[in-house]
């Protein structure tokens, strides 16, 4: 992978940073955040402005270009990838390391006195604007909105914003109708005494209306906003997709409905002016609810006194707790996904020794097997198919320049998942197709111990996920090892593979307490730069736990793995496991054998079934 | 314990809340925070305003009195105590429970439109003012400073502010001279480009000048402020204690010294006007550093643009990392403290069966044995001597009305500590002087497993203490149990028994990363209201850990127990321990035997030595 040469682009950007055509006064720095106008993690090609200007296309990163410097902040998952993709014009700011300055501190250290720092107000979330603006102001600088996106002005071949057809989801998938979701939302609005709710996140719009799209790769969402009043529903969406009779029927656009369920469809681009009109028409005490991560531009449309901002919206919280239909769908999706992976791993065991399977071929094969399953829609993220040293690049995606051939001498890490109409999957398995070294087995076993410690943890109702993070690290810490990423993220139901408001991370963020029905990933790892990467990831469902006692009647929770794919026992040093851990592995494999075995049988996939049986042989500890 | 009858007092307070003599406009609510003008946790009798108005005298709690209501917020340690001490005029707000409103939310729910909420600006920390003020303003109310403390206006027999003699500490105790501390502080100030530093916390003043006092019970501090400039030192302190020749020599008040080490002594009460003068004389870019927990009044003395506020001051952070002299002092103090406790427990084993030992007698006896030790100064907090159901009152202090007789049928919990001139101790042991039930042993053993999990934890350099909290709870959580307090707090070196900036808690607070030399407590517990309380507490020193590997060269840390008092093996259900946990107990007891045994021998305390030997017999697990 050779880095993108950005000298000319940076020169052009620095020119428009001074051009009166775009800025009232010259700006001395320009911030290029990662997201789009909806603060999405995965974005459409037209929104990949940070990748365009820097070459770094990981899912998280913020670029800042000043007159002299260009710097990129990203986290531990992307240190190696960013270093590979960026040329010498760029300084890599490794977030999470002790000596890495924050964006604010760095700006203050490099800017000349009284500088102006520009940013697209549609892209920067209001909470980030506030923090950045305050820090800059206290050092004598100003954060200013630049309404025309400066990257777009120099991006001559910028692709069009996508506008693909919609999918309607019926009750058998969603469990709750969109009308009932609106009723529940309005009741939350009444509780907080707000009159309007602005839906800005794409997955929240999709969830609320039981619609899905394909405007953004991997995430079944579509570009739209919604503004929900106590008696009105406005949906801001472009294109002729609203002419689709199925969509019109689903949304009851052509029927006579009670006025409070009548959906007004408006152009996507009219959200700002409509919201400004809402803002202008408010009487005292009439409040408008927005996420504090909504864009600065939309937030500013509502006068400050009328804003009600929360870190998580009621939709985000309701969406995280899956109902019975969604949970059953997720189970079905994970069974199908496991069938595809059993086929893949069986195939790899045969093919890898021949020396003809590359990372790209393996990834394509995984997609092929998944696409054979019912209700398959697309992948849920770019497959991480990595062998040997590539495994240490945490969010690696094989490209021809880096494509490595799988062999019996290297560890292979596959982190992959799919969108099925009934659910979203995300699973990582680390395999060796020859004989792993004692050290590789040792590291794998520590990671497994961490995975089990989270998966089997019992904790009180109301516990926040971040309190479980150290369980995943304890075995690694004991021998001086660690990994530089969080342990788990929320997973959507045929929606984004990463979703809030819960997670498992050492970073203290405002996570909501875990509750039964939430779904998160459990994915500790260990990475040695230049050598190998290990990660073991299951998607797990939060369920009530039976405990001997029940302190203060609070009740307890634990996790049930939805992912049912064998964990390669060849990689386990059984003598490093406790009996309890050993039992966990055996119970897990027994369940894989029963549930996935039955489905492989049903689908007539006998060879993969034989592989599954062999891979789920019970472990036993030397006494 | 009967509650304080507060009907008349609340009536008087509500009158002064409307009196033009004290408030410009009537206020509809008055906040009575816990602290003093230095935001101390332990306060002098003259500052016990919240206890005066409510009866509740625990170390943490905030009272709010409105025209109709009186409400008290406190945490899990004090739920029972507050319920006992307050009459029916008071609503108890149990912090940490899901349905308990915040002070702000509660005020908004009960106040009439456009209310004014008053508070003493010298007592409320600036960060709390800001949060409260913002929340009230957004709901249409105002937070207003009431310069004369309204509790003081109705407190006719309020005691005088204490002004006791000072103790000077030489280098053998402190390791660093006050001049060198000033030099280090000024270098931190230069790094952050601030010209002035305002020392507001009492323990920070004491630490900086290597002085101690006894103005506040249990905490060897004295009422003072300091303002450190790059070339000036101002110490604000009252009384003739500055006439003491030892103090004058220690501070070099009468010698010719370099001007930058010349201490100007000023009246305690002049801090506000002096600080206002500093504030008025600032040029642009001249900043003044204050803790964001400094009082609103002092913070406001510096114009906003010139303030540099941080959650922890450089003194707080330097003070937390003990140097070799301080660590050795802490070790000596803990050895002496263990000798006293061996004497006590040996005495209790003999006396409890006679039925003549009450909680108060046991606490007094503990103090008696401690006071026999060299350099004993005073207790470091009110001894928690509690048996049976009293043990479930987490910060219980025996008083005649509640005083219970120790017996062979109940669990006895003793949480106690002392101030020695060379260090501060804080230790909890839970004992049974008869035969504990299987259930009591089970609970004790879970608590012990949690204690060991923290004490033996290995974790990377830079880890924050809150990431270790779940280790302490895991064994309890597994069977549905928990405790409603944090797991550990920083401990001062002949200073406050609770100090920042580190700690071990499920509450996410801005704790600083743990580093070698820091000293914290490790004190998980389990409490059954109405039955018993269990807690096992050691003070532990953060030390470097040897690990097999060393990821990213970060290095690892672990803890070394400074407390060396046997953990009652009779209370342990050995079969619930892993072999590793069993080894930990045996190693710990071996060390107690060696170190404390030698000192008991040296002091000729042969009976206590025999008790120690018997209590430190190795455990063995049934295989």
Tab-separated table of C-alpha atoms in Angstrom, chain B residues 176-463:
chain	number	residue	atom	x	y	z
B	176	UNK	CA	11.601	17.241	50.454
B	177	UNK	CA	11.926	20.731	51.973
B	178	UNK	CA	9.130	23.270	51.554
B	179	UNK	CA	11.519	25.420	49.510
B	180	UNK	CA	12.060	22.574	47.057
B	181	UNK	CA	8.309	22.028	46.910
B	182	UNK	CA	7.844	25.700	46.037
B	183	UNK	CA	10.518	25.388	43.345
B	184	UNK	CA	8.760	22.342	41.850
B	185	UNK	CA	5.404	24.096	41.994
B	186	UNK	CA	6.790	27.167	40.244
B	187	UNK	CA	8.201	24.967	37.525
B	188	UNK	CA	4.739	23.431	36.959
B	189	UNK	CA	3.341	26.979	36.912
B	190	UNK	CA	5.906	28.006	34.285
B	191	UNK	CA	5.017	24.924	32.187
B	192	UNK	CA	1.367	25.942	32.166
B	193	UNK	CA	2.210	29.607	31.765
B	194	UNK	CA	0.480	30.742	34.945
B	195	UNK	CA	1.795	33.485	37.193
B	196	UNK	CA	-0.090	32.697	40.382
B	197	UNK	CA	-1.219	29.612	42.160
B	198	UNK	CA	-3.903	29.726	44.856
B	199	UNK	CA	-3.736	26.958	47.455
B	200	UNK	CA	-7.208	26.477	48.907
B	201	UNK	CA	-7.307	22.885	50.214
B	202	UNK	CA	-6.097	22.621	53.804
B	203	UNK	CA	-4.048	19.473	53.237
B	204	UNK	CA	-2.323	21.121	50.275
B	205	UNK	CA	-1.260	24.094	52.399
B	206	UNK	CA	-0.004	21.720	55.117
B	207	UNK	CA	1.875	19.514	52.638
B	208	UNK	CA	3.434	22.448	50.781
B	209	UNK	CA	4.927	24.034	53.913
B	210	UNK	CA	5.730	20.745	55.723
B	211	UNK	CA	3.531	21.886	58.588
B	212	UNK	CA	0.735	20.117	60.390
B	213	UNK	CA	-1.997	21.342	62.714
B	214	UNK	CA	-5.019	20.157	64.647
B	215	UNK	CA	-7.758	22.605	63.742
B	216	UNK	CA	-9.885	19.810	62.303
B	217	UNK	CA	-10.390	16.566	64.232
B	218	UNK	CA	-8.644	13.554	62.656
B	219	UNK	CA	-6.992	15.618	59.898
B	220	UNK	CA	-3.677	17.212	60.912
B	221	UNK	CA	-4.403	20.455	59.087
B	222	UNK	CA	-4.861	24.097	60.006
B	223	UNK	CA	-7.008	26.902	58.602
B	224	UNK	CA	-4.929	28.717	56.022
B	225	UNK	CA	-4.710	29.684	52.387
B	226	UNK	CA	-1.621	30.374	50.337
B	227	UNK	CA	-1.026	32.341	47.173
B	228	UNK	CA	2.205	31.468	45.398
B	229	UNK	CA	3.603	33.840	42.810
B	230	UNK	CA	6.735	33.339	40.751
B	231	UNK	CA	8.629	35.497	43.261
B	232	UNK	CA	6.297	35.779	46.213
B	233	UNK	CA	4.764	33.532	48.834
B	234	UNK	CA	1.734	34.669	50.812
B	235	UNK	CA	0.413	32.570	53.668
B	236	UNK	CA	-3.010	33.520	55.049
B	237	UNK	CA	-3.241	32.253	58.618
B	238	UNK	CA	-4.574	33.521	61.926
B	239	UNK	CA	-3.515	33.370	65.558
B	240	UNK	CA	-0.389	33.606	67.580
B	241	UNK	CA	0.775	30.230	66.289
B	242	UNK	CA	3.037	32.061	63.882
B	243	UNK	CA	4.873	33.430	66.936
B	244	UNK	CA	6.118	29.910	67.799
B	245	UNK	CA	9.952	30.042	67.399
B	246	UNK	CA	10.027	26.533	65.893
B	247	UNK	CA	7.527	27.575	63.226
B	248	UNK	CA	9.366	30.832	62.558
B	249	UNK	CA	12.620	28.960	62.134
B	250	UNK	CA	11.045	26.284	59.965
B	251	UNK	CA	9.573	28.935	57.645
B	252	UNK	CA	12.720	31.105	57.913
B	253	UNK	CA	10.539	34.066	58.834
B	254	UNK	CA	13.286	35.866	60.725
B	255	UNK	CA	16.271	35.135	58.504
B	256	UNK	CA	17.489	36.918	55.467
B	257	UNK	CA	16.387	34.713	52.594
B	258	UNK	CA	16.284	35.082	48.858
B	259	UNK	CA	13.246	37.266	48.118
B	260	UNK	CA	11.480	34.449	46.229
B	261	UNK	CA	11.398	32.356	49.430
B	262	UNK	CA	10.313	35.173	51.728
B	263	UNK	CA	6.934	34.255	53.209
B	264	UNK	CA	4.500	37.101	53.798
B	265	UNK	CA	2.132	36.127	56.608
B	266	UNK	CA	-1.332	37.695	56.264
B	267	UNK	CA	-4.652	37.390	58.117
B	268	UNK	CA	-6.770	34.369	57.119
B	269	UNK	CA	-9.765	36.588	56.451
B	270	UNK	CA	-7.890	38.795	53.983
B	271	UNK	CA	-7.670	36.108	51.253
B	272	UNK	CA	-10.649	37.416	49.268
B	273	UNK	CA	-9.544	41.038	49.161
B	274	UNK	CA	-5.923	40.060	48.425
B	275	UNK	CA	-7.043	37.787	45.625
B	276	UNK	CA	-9.310	40.477	44.233
B	277	UNK	CA	-6.286	42.792	44.239
B	278	UNK	CA	-4.272	40.152	42.379
B	279	UNK	CA	-7.153	39.774	39.916
B	280	UNK	CA	-7.421	43.493	39.347
B	281	UNK	CA	-3.711	43.829	38.663
B	282	UNK	CA	-3.432	41.199	35.935
B	283	UNK	CA	-2.301	42.011	32.414
B	284	UNK	CA	-3.572	40.031	29.423
B	285	UNK	CA	-2.119	36.493	29.306
B	286	UNK	CA	-1.328	36.502	33.041
B	287	UNK	CA	-3.207	33.544	34.391
B	288	UNK	CA	-4.083	32.406	37.918
B	289	UNK	CA	-4.282	28.689	38.671
B	290	UNK	CA	-7.018	27.429	40.983
B	291	UNK	CA	-8.599	24.071	41.629
B	292	UNK	CA	-11.996	23.853	39.961
B	293	UNK	CA	-13.197	22.813	43.409
B	294	UNK	CA	-12.074	26.102	44.981
B	295	UNK	CA	-14.982	28.105	46.321
B	296	UNK	CA	-17.130	30.112	43.949
B	297	UNK	CA	-16.253	33.261	45.914
B	298	UNK	CA	-12.485	32.894	45.469
B	299	UNK	CA	-12.836	31.780	41.861
B	300	UNK	CA	-14.936	34.837	41.057
B	301	UNK	CA	-12.207	37.051	42.532
B	302	UNK	CA	-10.196	36.301	39.394
B	303	UNK	CA	-11.800	37.598	36.176
B	304	UNK	CA	-12.849	34.685	33.999
B	305	UNK	CA	-10.365	35.330	31.212
B	306	UNK	CA	-7.454	35.023	33.653
B	307	UNK	CA	-8.536	31.830	35.403
B	308	UNK	CA	-6.798	28.510	34.840
B	309	UNK	CA	-8.890	25.828	36.549
B	310	UNK	CA	-7.967	22.156	36.793
B	311	UNK	CA	-9.703	19.300	38.599
B	312	UNK	CA	-6.458	18.444	40.375
B	313	UNK	CA	-3.753	20.878	41.361
B	314	UNK	CA	-0.058	20.091	40.867
B	315	UNK	CA	0.216	19.937	44.674
B	316	UNK	CA	-2.543	17.341	44.856
B	317	UNK	CA	-0.778	15.201	42.266
B	318	UNK	CA	2.707	15.608	43.774
B	319	UNK	CA	1.364	14.893	47.257
B	320	UNK	CA	-0.209	11.618	46.094
B	321	UNK	CA	3.094	10.140	44.918
B	322	UNK	CA	4.981	9.371	48.112
B	323	UNK	CA	8.771	9.689	48.138
B	324	UNK	CA	11.106	7.234	49.850
B	325	UNK	CA	11.020	9.036	53.222
B	326	UNK	CA	7.243	9.172	53.189
B	327	UNK	CA	6.901	5.535	52.126
B	328	UNK	CA	9.281	4.417	54.880
B	329	UNK	CA	7.300	6.519	57.352
B	330	UNK	CA	4.062	4.927	56.183
B	331	UNK	CA	5.610	1.463	56.613
B	332	UNK	CA	6.711	2.315	60.183
B	333	UNK	CA	3.284	3.723	61.019
B	334	UNK	CA	1.569	0.593	59.725
B	335	UNK	CA	3.839	-1.679	61.746
B	336	UNK	CA	3.036	0.235	64.931
B	337	UNK	CA	-0.648	0.232	64.039
B	338	UNK	CA	-0.600	-3.537	63.522
B	339	UNK	CA	1.040	-4.013	66.928
B	340	UNK	CA	-1.797	-2.028	68.514
B	341	UNK	CA	-4.434	-4.092	66.689
B	342	UNK	CA	-2.809	-7.413	67.627
B	343	UNK	CA	-2.985	-6.267	71.237
B	344	UNK	CA	-6.605	-5.245	70.780
B	345	UNK	CA	-7.775	-8.426	69.086
B	346	UNK	CA	-5.939	-10.588	71.617
B	347	UNK	CA	-7.659	-8.614	74.372
B	348	UNK	CA	-11.051	-8.904	72.650
B	349	UNK	CA	-10.726	-12.678	72.260
B	350	UNK	CA	-10.373	-12.902	76.027
B	351	UNK	CA	-12.884	-10.242	77.054
B	352	UNK	CA	-15.775	-10.557	74.590
B	353	UNK	CA	-17.012	-13.910	75.974
B	354	UNK	CA	-17.449	-12.215	79.372
B	355	UNK	CA	-20.113	-9.947	77.825
B	356	UNK	CA	-18.597	-6.746	79.188
B	357	UNK	CA	-17.145	-5.204	76.048
B	358	UNK	CA	-19.299	-2.680	74.235
B	359	UNK	CA	-18.584	-1.077	70.897
B	360	UNK	CA	-17.451	2.094	72.676
B	361	UNK	CA	-15.192	0.195	75.077
B	362	UNK	CA	-13.614	-1.668	72.150
B	363	UNK	CA	-13.059	1.575	70.242
B	364	UNK	CA	-11.515	3.225	73.312
B	365	UNK	CA	-9.288	0.201	73.870
B	366	UNK	CA	-8.109	0.394	70.254
B	367	UNK	CA	-7.224	4.043	70.783
B	368	UNK	CA	-5.463	3.203	74.045
B	369	UNK	CA	-3.250	0.596	72.380
B	370	UNK	CA	-2.506	2.933	69.477
B	371	UNK	CA	-1.639	5.802	71.787
B	372	UNK	CA	1.085	3.632	73.349
B	373	UNK	CA	2.935	3.655	70.037
B	374	UNK	CA	5.724	6.100	69.204
B	375	UNK	CA	4.800	9.349	67.450
B	376	UNK	CA	1.065	8.706	67.869
B	377	UNK	CA	-0.809	11.965	67.321
B	378	UNK	CA	-4.526	11.191	67.142
B	379	UNK	CA	-7.009	8.949	65.351
B	380	UNK	CA	-7.315	9.442	61.610
B	381	UNK	CA	-11.132	9.214	61.660
B	382	UNK	CA	-13.923	8.311	64.081
B	383	UNK	CA	-13.519	4.616	64.874
B	384	UNK	CA	-16.223	2.459	63.330
B	385	UNK	CA	-16.685	-0.143	66.043
B	386	UNK	CA	-19.825	-2.048	65.169
B	387	UNK	CA	-21.298	-5.402	65.996
B	388	UNK	CA	-24.238	-7.293	64.513
B	389	UNK	CA	-26.752	-5.054	62.732
B	390	UNK	CA	-24.701	-1.928	63.484
B	391	UNK	CA	-22.067	-3.323	61.134
B	392	UNK	CA	-24.444	-2.770	58.230
B	393	UNK	CA	-24.385	0.997	58.866
B	394	UNK	CA	-21.384	1.618	56.684
B	395	UNK	CA	-19.993	4.709	58.440
B	396	UNK	CA	-21.344	3.878	61.885
B	397	UNK	CA	-19.845	5.483	64.966
B	398	UNK	CA	-20.980	4.062	68.287
B	399	UNK	CA	-22.818	6.471	70.593
B	400	UNK	CA	-24.402	5.620	73.937
B	401	UNK	CA	-27.887	5.242	72.393
B	402	UNK	CA	-26.737	2.618	69.876
B	403	UNK	CA	-23.858	1.104	71.825
B	404	UNK	CA	-24.093	-2.679	71.521
B	405	UNK	CA	-22.247	-5.332	73.485
B	406	UNK	CA	-19.885	-7.547	71.539
B	407	UNK	CA	-20.766	-11.196	71.778
B	408	UNK	CA	-19.726	-14.606	70.571
B	409	UNK	CA	-22.857	-14.671	68.410
B	410	UNK	CA	-22.338	-11.668	66.168
B	411	UNK	CA	-19.867	-10.430	63.607
B	412	UNK	CA	-17.739	-7.507	64.789
B	413	UNK	CA	-16.472	-4.932	62.275
B	414	UNK	CA	-13.703	-2.513	63.275
B	415	UNK	CA	-12.655	0.192	60.809
B	416	UNK	CA	-10.080	2.408	62.474
B	417	UNK	CA	-6.865	4.247	61.939
B	418	UNK	CA	-4.465	6.731	63.393
B	419	UNK	CA	-2.256	9.663	62.629
B	420	UNK	CA	1.373	9.053	63.561
B	421	UNK	CA	3.986	11.674	62.903
B	422	UNK	CA	5.413	9.302	60.275
B	423	UNK	CA	2.190	8.222	58.604
B	424	UNK	CA	-1.556	7.717	58.450
B	425	UNK	CA	-3.297	4.351	58.848
B	426	UNK	CA	-6.760	3.037	57.982
B	427	UNK	CA	-7.598	-0.633	58.455
B	428	UNK	CA	-10.772	-2.698	58.677
B	429	UNK	CA	-11.027	-6.185	60.090
B	430	UNK	CA	-14.178	-8.226	60.519
B	431	UNK	CA	-14.041	-10.798	63.322
B	432	UNK	CA	-16.198	-13.430	64.900
B	433	UNK	CA	-15.434	-14.315	68.536
B	434	UNK	CA	-17.596	-17.467	68.484
B	435	UNK	CA	-18.552	-19.703	65.582
B	436	UNK	CA	-19.592	-17.928	62.382
B	437	UNK	CA	-22.472	-19.377	60.373
B	438	UNK	CA	-21.823	-20.942	56.980
B	439	UNK	CA	-23.582	-17.964	55.354
B	440	UNK	CA	-21.426	-15.427	57.223
B	441	UNK	CA	-18.307	-17.305	56.142
B	442	UNK	CA	-19.547	-17.487	52.571
B	443	UNK	CA	-20.113	-13.722	52.398
B	444	UNK	CA	-16.797	-12.992	54.140
B	445	UNK	CA	-14.984	-15.206	51.676
B	446	UNK	CA	-16.503	-13.419	48.647
B	447	UNK	CA	-15.376	-10.103	50.138
B	448	UNK	CA	-11.909	-11.564	50.730
B	449	UNK	CA	-11.759	-12.799	47.126
B	450	UNK	CA	-12.555	-9.259	45.984
B	451	UNK	CA	-9.925	-7.819	48.317
B	452	UNK	CA	-7.311	-10.203	46.945
B	453	UNK	CA	-8.380	-9.601	43.323
B	454	UNK	CA	-7.547	-5.905	43.711
B	455	UNK	CA	-4.477	-6.340	45.891
B	456	UNK	CA	-2.910	-8.904	43.556
B	457	UNK	CA	-4.014	-7.219	40.330
B	458	UNK	CA	-1.341	-6.483	37.763
B	459	UNK	CA	-2.170	-3.664	35.391
B	460	UNK	CA	-0.385	-1.422	32.897
B	461	UNK	CA	1.251	1.819	33.916
B	462	UNK	CA	-1.211	4.624	33.294
B	463	UNK	CA	-4.269	2.610	34.336
